[in-house]
Short mmCIF file of C-alpha atoms in Angstrom, two decimals:
data_model
loop_
_atom_site.label_atom_id
_atom_site.label_comp_id
_atom_site.label_asym_id
_atom_site.label_seq_id
_atom_site.Cartn_x
_atom_site.Cartn_y
_atom_site.Cartn_z
CA MET A 1047 6.84 270.77 97.61
CA LYS A 1048 10.23 271.42 96.24
CA SER A 1049 11.96 268.34 94.95
CA LYS A 1050 14.14 266.88 97.72
CA ILE A 1051 16.76 265.36 95.29
CA ARG A 1052 17.22 268.92 93.62
CA ALA A 1053 18.21 270.65 96.71
CA PHE A 1054 21.42 268.84 96.57
CA LEU A 1055 22.61 269.90 93.10
CA VAL A 1056 25.26 272.59 92.96
CA ALA A 1057 22.80 273.96 90.51
CA GLY A 1058 20.28 272.72 87.76
CA PRO A 1059 17.59 273.53 85.57
CA LEU A 1060 14.43 274.66 86.95
CA SER A 1061 10.68 273.87 86.45
CA LEU A 1062 8.84 276.55 84.44
CA PHE A 1063 6.90 277.00 87.78
CA CYS A 1064 10.13 277.28 89.88
CA LEU A 1065 11.97 279.55 87.15
CA LEU A 1066 8.75 281.90 87.02
CA GLY A 1067 8.47 281.86 90.76
CA LEU A 1068 5.05 280.03 90.63
CA SER A 1069 4.05 278.78 94.04
CA ALA A 1070 2.32 281.53 96.33
CA ALA A 1071 -1.00 281.83 97.38
CA ALA A 1072 -3.94 282.91 95.01
CA VAL A 1073 -5.04 285.91 93.25
CA THR A 1074 -7.46 286.73 90.51
CA ALA A 1075 -5.52 288.38 87.82
CA PRO A 1076 -2.02 288.65 86.67
CA VAL A 1077 0.04 292.09 86.81
CA ARG A 1078 1.73 292.47 83.49
CA ALA A 1079 5.34 293.81 84.30
CA GLU A 1080 7.11 296.48 82.11
CA PRO A 1081 9.42 294.60 79.63
CA ALA A 1082 12.98 294.43 79.76
CA ARG A 1083 15.01 296.53 77.14
CA GLU A 1084 17.44 294.57 75.12
CA PHE A 1085 20.68 295.70 73.44
CA VAL A 1086 23.76 294.28 71.62
CA LEU A 1087 27.09 295.39 71.85
CA GLY A 1088 29.48 295.67 68.69
CA ASN A 1089 31.31 292.58 70.28
CA GLY A 1090 28.35 290.62 70.30
CA MET A 1091 27.36 290.94 74.13
CA LYS A 1092 23.81 291.13 74.78
CA VAL A 1093 22.61 293.50 77.50
CA ILE A 1094 19.39 293.48 79.08
CA VAL A 1095 18.04 296.03 81.58
CA LYS A 1096 15.01 295.71 83.73
CA GLU A 1097 14.17 299.07 85.38
CA ASP A 1098 12.24 298.73 88.68
CA ARG A 1099 12.43 302.00 90.72
CA ARG A 1100 10.78 300.49 94.04
CA ALA A 1101 14.09 300.59 95.97
CA PRO A 1102 17.46 302.35 95.31
CA ILE A 1103 19.31 299.08 94.57
CA ALA A 1104 20.74 297.46 91.39
CA VAL A 1105 21.52 293.79 90.69
CA GLN A 1106 24.25 293.01 87.98
CA MET A 1107 24.56 289.46 86.84
CA VAL A 1108 26.83 288.10 83.94
CA TRP A 1109 25.69 284.81 82.42
CA TYR A 1110 28.02 282.87 80.29
CA GLN A 1111 26.50 280.21 78.24
CA VAL A 1112 28.89 277.43 79.35
CA GLY A 1113 28.24 274.80 82.08
CA ALA A 1114 28.50 270.95 82.61
CA ILE A 1115 26.58 270.25 79.48
CA ASP A 1116 29.85 271.55 77.44
CA GLU A 1117 32.33 269.57 79.39
CA LEU A 1118 34.24 266.27 78.17
CA ASN A 1119 35.30 263.08 79.87
CA GLY A 1120 38.34 263.62 81.93
CA THR A 1121 37.65 267.36 82.71
CA THR A 1122 34.13 267.08 84.47
CA GLY A 1123 33.73 269.90 87.05
CA VAL A 1124 36.12 272.42 84.93
CA SER A 1125 33.16 275.01 84.58
CA HIS A 1126 32.80 275.09 88.33
CA ALA A 1127 36.49 275.16 88.92
CA LEU A 1128 36.95 278.33 86.73
CA GLU A 1129 34.00 279.96 88.63
CA HIS A 1130 36.18 279.61 91.70
CA MET A 1131 39.22 281.00 89.95
CA MET A 1132 37.27 284.07 88.83
CA PHE A 1133 37.67 285.40 92.33
CA LYS A 1134 41.65 284.77 92.51
CA GLY A 1135 42.83 288.12 90.82
CA THR A 1136 43.41 289.87 87.41
CA ARG A 1137 46.14 291.91 86.15
CA HIS A 1138 44.60 294.85 87.89
CA HIS A 1139 43.29 293.34 91.17
CA LYS A 1140 44.84 291.08 93.80
CA VAL A 1141 43.41 287.68 95.18
CA GLY A 1142 40.50 288.50 97.11
CA GLU A 1143 40.07 292.16 96.18
CA PHE A 1144 37.09 291.69 93.98
CA SER A 1145 35.11 290.49 96.88
CA ARG A 1146 36.68 293.05 99.25
CA LEU A 1147 36.08 295.86 97.26
CA VAL A 1148 32.32 294.77 96.55
CA ALA A 1149 31.86 294.44 100.31
CA GLU A 1150 33.40 297.86 101.14
CA LEU A 1151 30.77 299.30 98.53
CA GLY A 1152 28.11 297.79 100.72
CA GLY A 1153 27.09 295.21 98.20
CA GLN A 1154 26.85 291.61 98.27
CA GLU A 1155 28.30 289.21 95.29
CA ASN A 1156 28.64 285.41 94.55
CA ALA A 1157 28.36 282.94 91.62
CA PHE A 1158 26.94 279.61 90.73
CA THR A 1159 27.66 277.04 87.91
CA ALA A 1160 24.94 274.83 86.74
CA ASN A 1161 24.36 272.03 83.84
CA ASP A 1162 23.90 275.04 81.35
CA TYR A 1163 25.50 278.14 82.43
CA THR A 1164 27.70 279.87 84.87
CA ALA A 1165 26.54 283.05 86.44
CA TYR A 1166 28.33 285.89 88.63
CA PHE A 1167 26.28 288.59 90.28
CA GLN A 1168 26.54 291.70 92.55
CA GLN A 1169 23.63 293.38 94.37
CA ILE A 1170 24.63 296.96 95.42
CA GLU A 1171 23.33 300.49 96.17
CA LYS A 1172 22.38 301.79 92.72
CA GLY A 1173 24.95 304.44 92.49
CA GLN A 1174 27.96 301.92 92.95
CA LEU A 1175 26.91 300.12 89.75
CA GLU A 1176 29.41 301.49 87.51
CA LYS A 1177 32.25 300.30 89.89
CA VAL A 1178 31.28 296.85 90.07
CA MET A 1179 30.60 296.59 86.37
CA ALA A 1180 34.19 297.83 85.94
CA LEU A 1181 35.17 295.03 88.10
CA GLU A 1182 33.21 292.17 86.46
CA ALA A 1183 34.69 293.35 83.02
CA ASP A 1184 38.28 293.40 84.21
CA ARG A 1185 37.79 289.52 85.16
CA MET A 1186 36.16 288.66 81.94
CA ALA A 1187 38.97 290.21 80.22
CA ASN A 1188 42.36 289.88 82.48
CA LEU A 1189 41.92 286.80 84.77
CA GLN A 1190 45.24 285.58 86.03
CA PHE A 1191 46.02 281.89 86.78
CA ASP A 1192 48.37 281.26 89.21
CA ALA A 1193 49.22 277.71 89.94
CA GLY A 1194 49.77 278.18 93.58
CA GLU A 1195 46.29 279.56 93.89
CA PHE A 1196 44.86 276.96 91.76
CA ALA A 1197 46.53 274.15 93.88
CA LYS A 1198 44.82 275.65 97.06
CA GLU A 1199 41.47 276.32 95.44
CA ILE A 1200 41.07 272.67 93.86
CA ARG A 1201 41.58 271.44 97.21
CA VAL A 1202 38.60 273.59 98.31
CA ILE A 1203 36.62 272.27 95.27
CA MET A 1204 37.44 268.69 96.46
CA GLU A 1205 36.42 269.33 99.83
CA GLU A 1206 33.03 270.90 98.48
CA ARG A 1207 32.43 267.89 96.60
CA ARG A 1208 32.79 265.72 99.65
CA TRP A 1209 30.51 267.92 101.83
CA ARG A 1210 27.71 268.29 99.36
CA THR A 1211 27.95 264.87 97.58
CA ASP A 1212 30.32 262.16 99.03
CA ASP A 1213 29.03 262.81 102.75
CA GLN A 1214 25.45 263.31 101.87
CA PRO A 1215 23.20 260.07 100.94
CA MET A 1216 20.87 262.50 99.03
CA GLY A 1217 23.71 263.91 96.76
CA LEU A 1218 24.94 260.43 96.13
CA LEU A 1219 21.43 259.30 94.95
CA ASN A 1220 21.09 262.14 92.75
CA GLU A 1221 24.70 261.52 91.15
CA ALA A 1222 23.82 257.94 90.64
CA LEU A 1223 20.56 258.64 89.18
CA ASN A 1224 21.86 261.09 86.52
CA ALA A 1225 24.63 258.90 85.81
CA ALA A 1226 21.98 255.90 85.30
CA ALA A 1227 19.31 258.00 83.31
CA TRP A 1228 22.04 259.58 80.78
CA THR A 1229 24.50 257.32 78.96
CA ALA A 1230 25.61 259.54 76.29
CA HIS A 1231 24.49 263.02 77.13
CA PRO A 1232 26.82 265.09 79.34
CA TYR A 1233 24.03 265.33 82.07
CA HIS A 1234 25.61 261.95 83.01
CA HIS A 1235 28.20 264.03 84.96
CA PRO A 1236 27.71 265.99 88.06
CA VAL A 1237 28.32 269.59 87.92
CA VAL A 1238 30.86 269.67 90.75
CA GLY A 1239 32.85 267.19 88.52
CA TRP A 1240 33.91 263.47 89.44
CA MET A 1241 36.44 263.32 92.13
CA ASP A 1242 39.22 261.78 89.65
CA ASP A 1243 38.87 264.43 87.33
CA LEU A 1244 39.19 266.95 90.10
CA GLN A 1245 42.49 265.20 91.26
CA HIS A 1246 43.87 265.27 87.82
CA MET A 1247 42.89 268.88 86.80
CA SER A 1248 45.62 271.41 85.99
CA VAL A 1249 45.75 275.30 85.90
CA GLN A 1250 46.19 275.05 82.12
CA ASP A 1251 42.77 273.02 81.96
CA ILE A 1252 41.24 276.13 83.64
CA ALA A 1253 43.15 278.77 81.56
CA ALA A 1254 41.96 277.10 78.55
CA TRP A 1255 38.32 276.81 79.60
CA TYR A 1256 38.44 280.31 80.45
CA ARG A 1257 40.00 281.37 76.78
CA ARG A 1258 37.41 279.04 75.10
CA TRP A 1259 34.14 280.18 76.40
CA TYR A 1260 34.56 283.65 78.52
CA ALA A 1261 34.04 286.02 75.61
CA PRO A 1262 31.62 288.73 75.34
CA ASN A 1263 29.91 287.01 72.60
CA ASN A 1264 28.97 284.31 74.84
CA ALA A 1265 27.94 286.37 77.62
CA THR A 1266 24.66 288.16 78.69
CA LEU A 1267 24.66 291.08 81.07
CA VAL A 1268 21.61 291.51 82.96
CA VAL A 1269 20.93 294.66 85.16
CA ALA A 1270 17.67 295.00 87.17
CA GLY A 1271 16.65 297.61 89.74
CA ASP A 1272 16.49 301.59 90.06
CA VAL A 1273 18.65 302.01 86.94
CA ASP A 1274 18.15 304.01 83.61
CA ALA A 1275 18.62 301.58 80.58
CA GLN A 1276 20.25 304.05 78.55
CA ARG A 1277 22.61 304.85 81.06
CA VAL A 1278 23.35 301.23 81.55
CA LEU A 1279 24.09 300.65 77.97
CA ALA A 1280 26.43 303.57 77.97
CA LEU A 1281 28.25 301.80 81.07
CA ALA A 1282 28.40 298.61 79.34
CA LYS A 1283 29.80 300.19 76.23
CA THR A 1284 32.64 301.57 78.20
CA TYR A 1285 33.45 298.54 80.27
CA PHE A 1286 32.21 295.44 78.38
CA GLY A 1287 32.43 297.01 74.91
CA LYS A 1288 36.00 297.42 74.57
CA ILE A 1289 36.62 293.50 75.07
CA PRO A 1290 37.23 291.92 71.81
CA ALA A 1291 34.90 289.28 70.75
CA ARG A 1292 36.62 285.76 70.03
CA PRO A 1293 35.23 282.68 68.05
CA VAL A 1294 33.28 280.46 70.31
CA VAL A 1295 33.26 276.89 68.90
CA ARG A 1296 30.70 274.57 70.45
CA GLY A 1297 31.24 270.83 70.54
CA LYS A 1298 29.43 268.05 68.78
CA PRO A 1299 26.14 267.11 69.86
CA GLN A 1300 25.92 264.45 72.43
CA ASN A 1301 22.32 263.31 71.84
CA GLU A 1302 20.98 260.67 74.12
CA PRO A 1303 19.98 257.63 72.43
CA ALA A 1304 16.54 255.97 73.14
CA GLN A 1305 16.11 254.22 76.26
CA LEU A 1306 15.05 250.78 75.83
CA GLY A 1307 13.83 249.50 79.12
CA LEU A 1308 13.54 250.33 82.87
CA ARG A 1309 16.77 251.20 84.54
CA ARG A 1310 17.54 250.69 88.41
CA VAL A 1311 20.32 251.81 90.51
CA THR A 1312 20.93 251.49 94.18
CA VAL A 1313 22.72 253.42 96.76
CA LYS A 1314 23.90 252.27 100.00
CA ALA A 1315 24.85 255.19 102.39
CA PRO A 1316 24.70 256.19 105.96
CA ALA A 1317 21.20 257.75 106.39
CA GLU A 1318 18.32 257.85 108.71
CA ASN A 1319 15.55 256.71 106.04
CA PRO A 1320 15.08 254.71 102.64
CA TYR A 1321 14.40 257.17 99.76
CA VAL A 1322 13.34 256.40 96.16
CA VAL A 1323 13.42 258.54 93.04
CA MET A 1324 11.65 257.77 89.76
CA ALA A 1325 12.73 259.81 86.82
CA PHE A 1326 10.79 259.51 83.48
CA LYS A 1327 12.28 261.10 80.29
CA VAL A 1328 9.58 263.89 79.00
CA PRO A 1329 9.97 266.73 76.11
CA SER A 1330 11.38 269.81 77.25
CA LEU A 1331 10.41 273.32 76.29
CA ARG A 1332 11.81 274.37 72.92
CA ASP A 1333 9.32 276.11 71.03
CA VAL A 1334 7.31 278.34 73.18
CA GLY A 1335 4.38 278.50 70.85
CA GLN A 1336 4.22 274.82 69.62
CA ASP A 1337 5.42 272.65 72.80
CA GLN A 1338 2.14 272.15 74.56
CA ASP A 1339 3.07 268.91 76.34
CA ALA A 1340 5.86 271.13 78.50
CA TYR A 1341 3.06 273.21 79.84
CA ALA A 1342 0.78 270.19 80.56
CA LEU A 1343 3.67 268.51 82.37
CA ASP A 1344 4.17 271.59 84.47
CA VAL A 1345 0.59 271.48 85.31
CA LEU A 1346 0.71 267.93 86.21
CA SER A 1347 3.48 268.38 88.40
CA ALA A 1348 1.63 271.16 90.27
CA VAL A 1349 -1.44 269.13 90.48
CA LEU A 1350 0.59 266.36 92.19
CA ASP A 1351 2.53 268.66 94.42
CA GLY A 1352 2.16 272.26 93.64
CA TYR A 1353 0.54 273.37 96.89
CA ASP A 1354 0.07 272.44 100.39
CA ASN A 1355 -2.80 269.92 100.04
CA ALA A 1356 -1.76 268.71 96.38
CA ARG A 1357 -2.58 265.11 95.74
CA LEU A 1358 0.65 263.42 96.77
CA SER A 1359 1.03 264.88 100.22
CA ALA A 1360 -2.70 264.77 100.66
CA ARG A 1361 -3.06 261.13 100.03
CA LEU A 1362 0.28 259.37 100.75
CA VAL A 1363 1.30 261.49 103.70
CA ARG A 1364 -1.54 263.03 105.69
CA THR A 1365 -4.22 260.79 105.33
CA GLY A 1366 -2.81 257.51 103.95
CA ASN A 1367 0.27 257.54 106.12
CA GLN A 1368 2.15 255.54 103.60
CA ALA A 1369 5.31 258.05 103.16
CA THR A 1370 6.76 260.70 105.30
CA THR A 1371 7.48 262.86 102.46
CA VAL A 1372 6.75 263.04 98.70
CA GLY A 1373 7.28 265.24 95.71
CA ALA A 1374 7.09 265.70 92.04
CA SER A 1375 9.05 268.07 89.86
CA TYR A 1376 9.51 268.65 86.08
CA ASP A 1377 12.60 270.55 84.76
CA GLY A 1378 11.08 271.91 81.66
CA VAL A 1379 13.64 274.54 80.83
CA ALA A 1380 17.10 273.31 79.85
CA ARG A 1381 19.74 273.18 77.13
CA GLY A 1382 19.58 269.45 77.07
CA PRO A 1383 17.00 266.52 77.68
CA VAL A 1384 14.91 266.78 81.00
CA LEU A 1385 13.14 264.58 83.49
CA PHE A 1386 9.82 264.27 85.56
CA MET A 1387 10.48 263.01 88.95
CA LEU A 1388 8.51 261.37 91.41
CA GLU A 1389 10.10 260.82 94.87
CA GLY A 1390 9.47 260.06 98.53
CA SER A 1391 10.54 258.43 101.74
CA PRO A 1392 8.33 255.63 102.84
CA ALA A 1393 6.61 255.47 106.20
CA GLU A 1394 7.52 252.73 108.73
CA GLY A 1395 6.26 249.33 107.33
CA VAL A 1396 6.31 250.46 103.82
CA SER A 1397 8.71 249.46 101.44
CA THR A 1398 10.43 251.74 98.68
CA GLU A 1399 8.84 249.41 96.09
CA GLN A 1400 5.49 249.70 97.66
CA LEU A 1401 5.97 253.61 97.53
CA GLU A 1402 7.09 253.37 93.78
CA GLY A 1403 3.64 251.63 93.08
CA LEU A 1404 1.68 254.33 95.20
CA LEU A 1405 3.47 257.35 93.42
CA ARG A 1406 2.62 255.86 89.97
CA ALA A 1407 -0.82 254.91 90.90
CA GLU A 1408 -1.54 258.71 91.62
CA VAL A 1409 -0.51 259.45 88.00
CA ALA A 1410 -2.36 256.71 86.77
CA LYS A 1411 -5.35 258.05 88.35
CA VAL A 1412 -4.85 261.33 86.46
CA ALA A 1413 -4.41 259.24 83.33
CA SER A 1414 -7.70 257.38 83.67
CA GLU A 1415 -9.72 259.94 85.56
CA GLY A 1416 -8.20 263.41 84.48
CA VAL A 1417 -8.60 266.38 86.78
CA SER A 1418 -11.65 268.29 87.53
CA GLU A 1419 -11.98 272.06 86.22
CA GLN A 1420 -11.99 273.27 89.86
CA GLU A 1421 -8.70 271.51 90.64
CA LEU A 1422 -7.30 272.86 87.31
CA GLN A 1423 -8.34 276.32 88.06
CA ARG A 1424 -6.98 276.37 91.59
CA VAL A 1425 -3.62 275.46 90.36
CA LYS A 1426 -3.53 278.02 87.53
CA THR A 1427 -4.76 280.77 89.99
CA GLN A 1428 -1.67 280.02 92.41
CA LEU A 1429 0.65 280.02 89.28
CA ILE A 1430 -0.69 283.64 88.41
CA ALA A 1431 -0.24 284.77 91.87
CA ALA A 1432 3.31 283.62 92.41
CA GLN A 1433 4.32 285.37 89.36
CA VAL A 1434 2.98 288.54 90.79
CA TYR A 1435 4.72 288.13 94.16
CA LYS A 1436 7.95 287.07 92.60
CA ARG A 1437 8.33 290.55 91.02
CA ASP A 1438 8.67 292.16 94.48
CA SER A 1439 12.30 290.92 94.23
CA VAL A 1440 14.65 292.61 91.92
CA PHE A 1441 17.17 289.86 92.36
CA GLY A 1442 14.35 287.16 91.27
CA GLN A 1443 13.48 289.26 88.06
CA ALA A 1444 17.16 289.30 86.96
CA MET A 1445 17.48 285.54 87.68
CA GLU A 1446 14.31 284.79 85.62
CA ILE A 1447 15.81 286.82 82.68
CA GLY A 1448 19.09 285.24 82.99
CA MET A 1449 17.97 281.71 83.18
CA MET A 1450 15.66 282.15 80.17
CA GLU A 1451 18.48 283.66 78.07
CA ALA A 1452 20.90 280.86 79.06
CA ALA A 1453 18.41 278.22 78.19
CA GLY A 1454 18.04 279.84 74.71
CA ILE A 1455 14.26 280.49 75.06
CA GLY A 1456 14.77 284.29 75.54
CA GLN A 1457 13.34 286.43 78.21
CA LYS A 1458 10.80 288.18 75.70
CA ASN A 1459 8.85 284.89 75.98
CA ILE A 1460 8.25 285.22 79.98
CA GLU A 1461 4.84 286.75 79.51
CA ARG A 1462 3.91 284.27 76.59
CA ILE A 1463 4.71 281.22 78.81
CA ILE A 1464 2.24 282.50 81.51
CA GLU A 1465 -0.20 282.83 78.92
CA ARG A 1466 0.22 279.32 77.44
CA LEU A 1467 0.14 277.76 81.00
CA LYS A 1468 -3.10 279.51 81.75
CA SER A 1469 -4.43 277.97 78.44
CA VAL A 1470 -3.69 274.41 79.55
CA THR A 1471 -6.77 272.14 79.60
CA ALA A 1472 -7.72 269.24 81.68
CA ALA A 1473 -7.56 266.86 78.70
CA GLN A 1474 -4.14 267.88 77.97
CA VAL A 1475 -3.00 267.17 81.69
CA GLN A 1476 -4.74 263.83 81.32
CA ALA A 1477 -3.07 263.21 77.90
CA VAL A 1478 0.57 263.58 79.01
CA ALA A 1479 -0.31 261.70 82.10
CA GLN A 1480 -0.96 258.73 79.59
CA ARG A 1481 1.65 259.28 77.22
CA TYR A 1482 4.86 259.62 79.00
CA PHE A 1483 5.01 257.63 82.19
CA LYS A 1484 6.08 254.03 80.91
CA ASP A 1485 8.88 251.92 82.09
CA ASP A 1486 10.77 252.55 78.90
CA ASN A 1487 11.36 255.98 79.85
CA LEU A 1488 11.90 255.52 83.64
CA THR A 1489 15.19 255.32 85.66
CA VAL A 1490 14.72 254.34 89.47
CA ALA A 1491 17.14 255.46 92.12
CA THR A 1492 16.94 253.75 95.65
CA LEU A 1493 18.71 254.74 98.71
CA ILE A 1494 19.13 251.81 101.06
CA PRO A 1495 20.20 253.33 104.74
CA LEU A 1496 23.16 252.27 106.40
CA PRO A 1497 23.66 252.86 110.19
CA LEU A 1498 24.61 256.35 111.02
CA GLU A 1499 26.90 255.00 113.85
CA GLY A 1500 26.66 258.70 115.30
CA LYS A 1501 27.67 260.50 111.97
CA ARG A 1502 25.71 263.61 111.00
CA PRO A 1503 26.32 265.78 108.12
CA ALA A 1504 29.03 268.40 108.87
CA PRO A 1505 28.64 272.06 108.51
CA PRO A 1506 30.37 273.34 105.22
CA PRO A 1507 33.87 274.18 105.46
CA ALA A 1508 35.25 277.48 105.65
CA GLY A 1509 35.96 278.97 102.17
CA LEU A 1510 33.00 277.32 100.28
CA LEU A 1511 31.49 280.55 99.41
CA HIS A 1512 31.09 280.20 95.64
#
């Protein structure tokens, strides 16, 4: 089951299972995909090409290694605001012309901002790749910053924040959880930004952020589909290769201090049901060859909530009738620190405090009794199967590559990660269940529902495309 609270992020780090598409029905053996080709242009821009000739389409993505993690107090949300402004015209194309031209080519395009990156994509017929590459290179080098356009767009962004967060109880809960879990690390801040920072943001802030981070040597071009790697490289040299590199100076580390005890935060908002989220600080994946606990935590997440009849749903919802929804998730691939989530909404007559105990009891059961080889193999088989099925999507392959690169792990490690996941033992799963689920690692966020008074979440306002 997908983590409920994560669905309300603008975007965020994904678990290894989610990143690698690991959730479908079982098969007996993996299919090894052809490796992607990597190149580096003279200006430092990385180019990665994944040839897949099953359909006459191409996906182009440009990933900039800048996101909310790079922002400072007073300018939160600037990465997301710049993403919006990237559609507001260049020296060669008027406002709105980028999207219009892609549509006229029969393509689709959009963008997204996360804690760790900002990315832009187009999916088009393969013969149109050169045209969208020219468009994307143009806005990397020639973006214009019109004060009037910014004034209109920042109002759209503030409305997006209201729709996604301020008017959504789960959005408010997610925001409060991160603000409580992280004290020094910039994951404390929402990707969309605090409203006060948005109200005081200027077009000069956006322009400065663009000049600081949007350089070819801070970007990765990913092209997947019915393409030829050498032809893509030649096009990349023509359109991106002439953009000069610039110094990219990263800020000082904002490392999270050790947590000294359990933290709690309560959100009161109009909602139908109460909800509770428990977030434990756990290790992330840094060294693909050495960080065994990251793989074991991912397998633990799948044991608890990785398939239809996994432990949490089977015991707390279907047979126990103690919750209406439950979930477990682990965000192991990220530039910063990560959390293991347990969450759910209690059934009638069950309090959120009682549900906390029930969720923790399921982890404690793994810690004391372990998991059977049969259960472990069932989980692993499903992981392998889903990796096979994911490769049917050209867009999914491009996403996988881009996210691995943005996290600093590298797409060359994709197959290696699968092999490491396959090697996880029952003893390792039991060990991480024993090691990390302590009060000193825990932040609990609880939603207390207020009367709805006839209110229901409104549909997204017009203009919230990016």
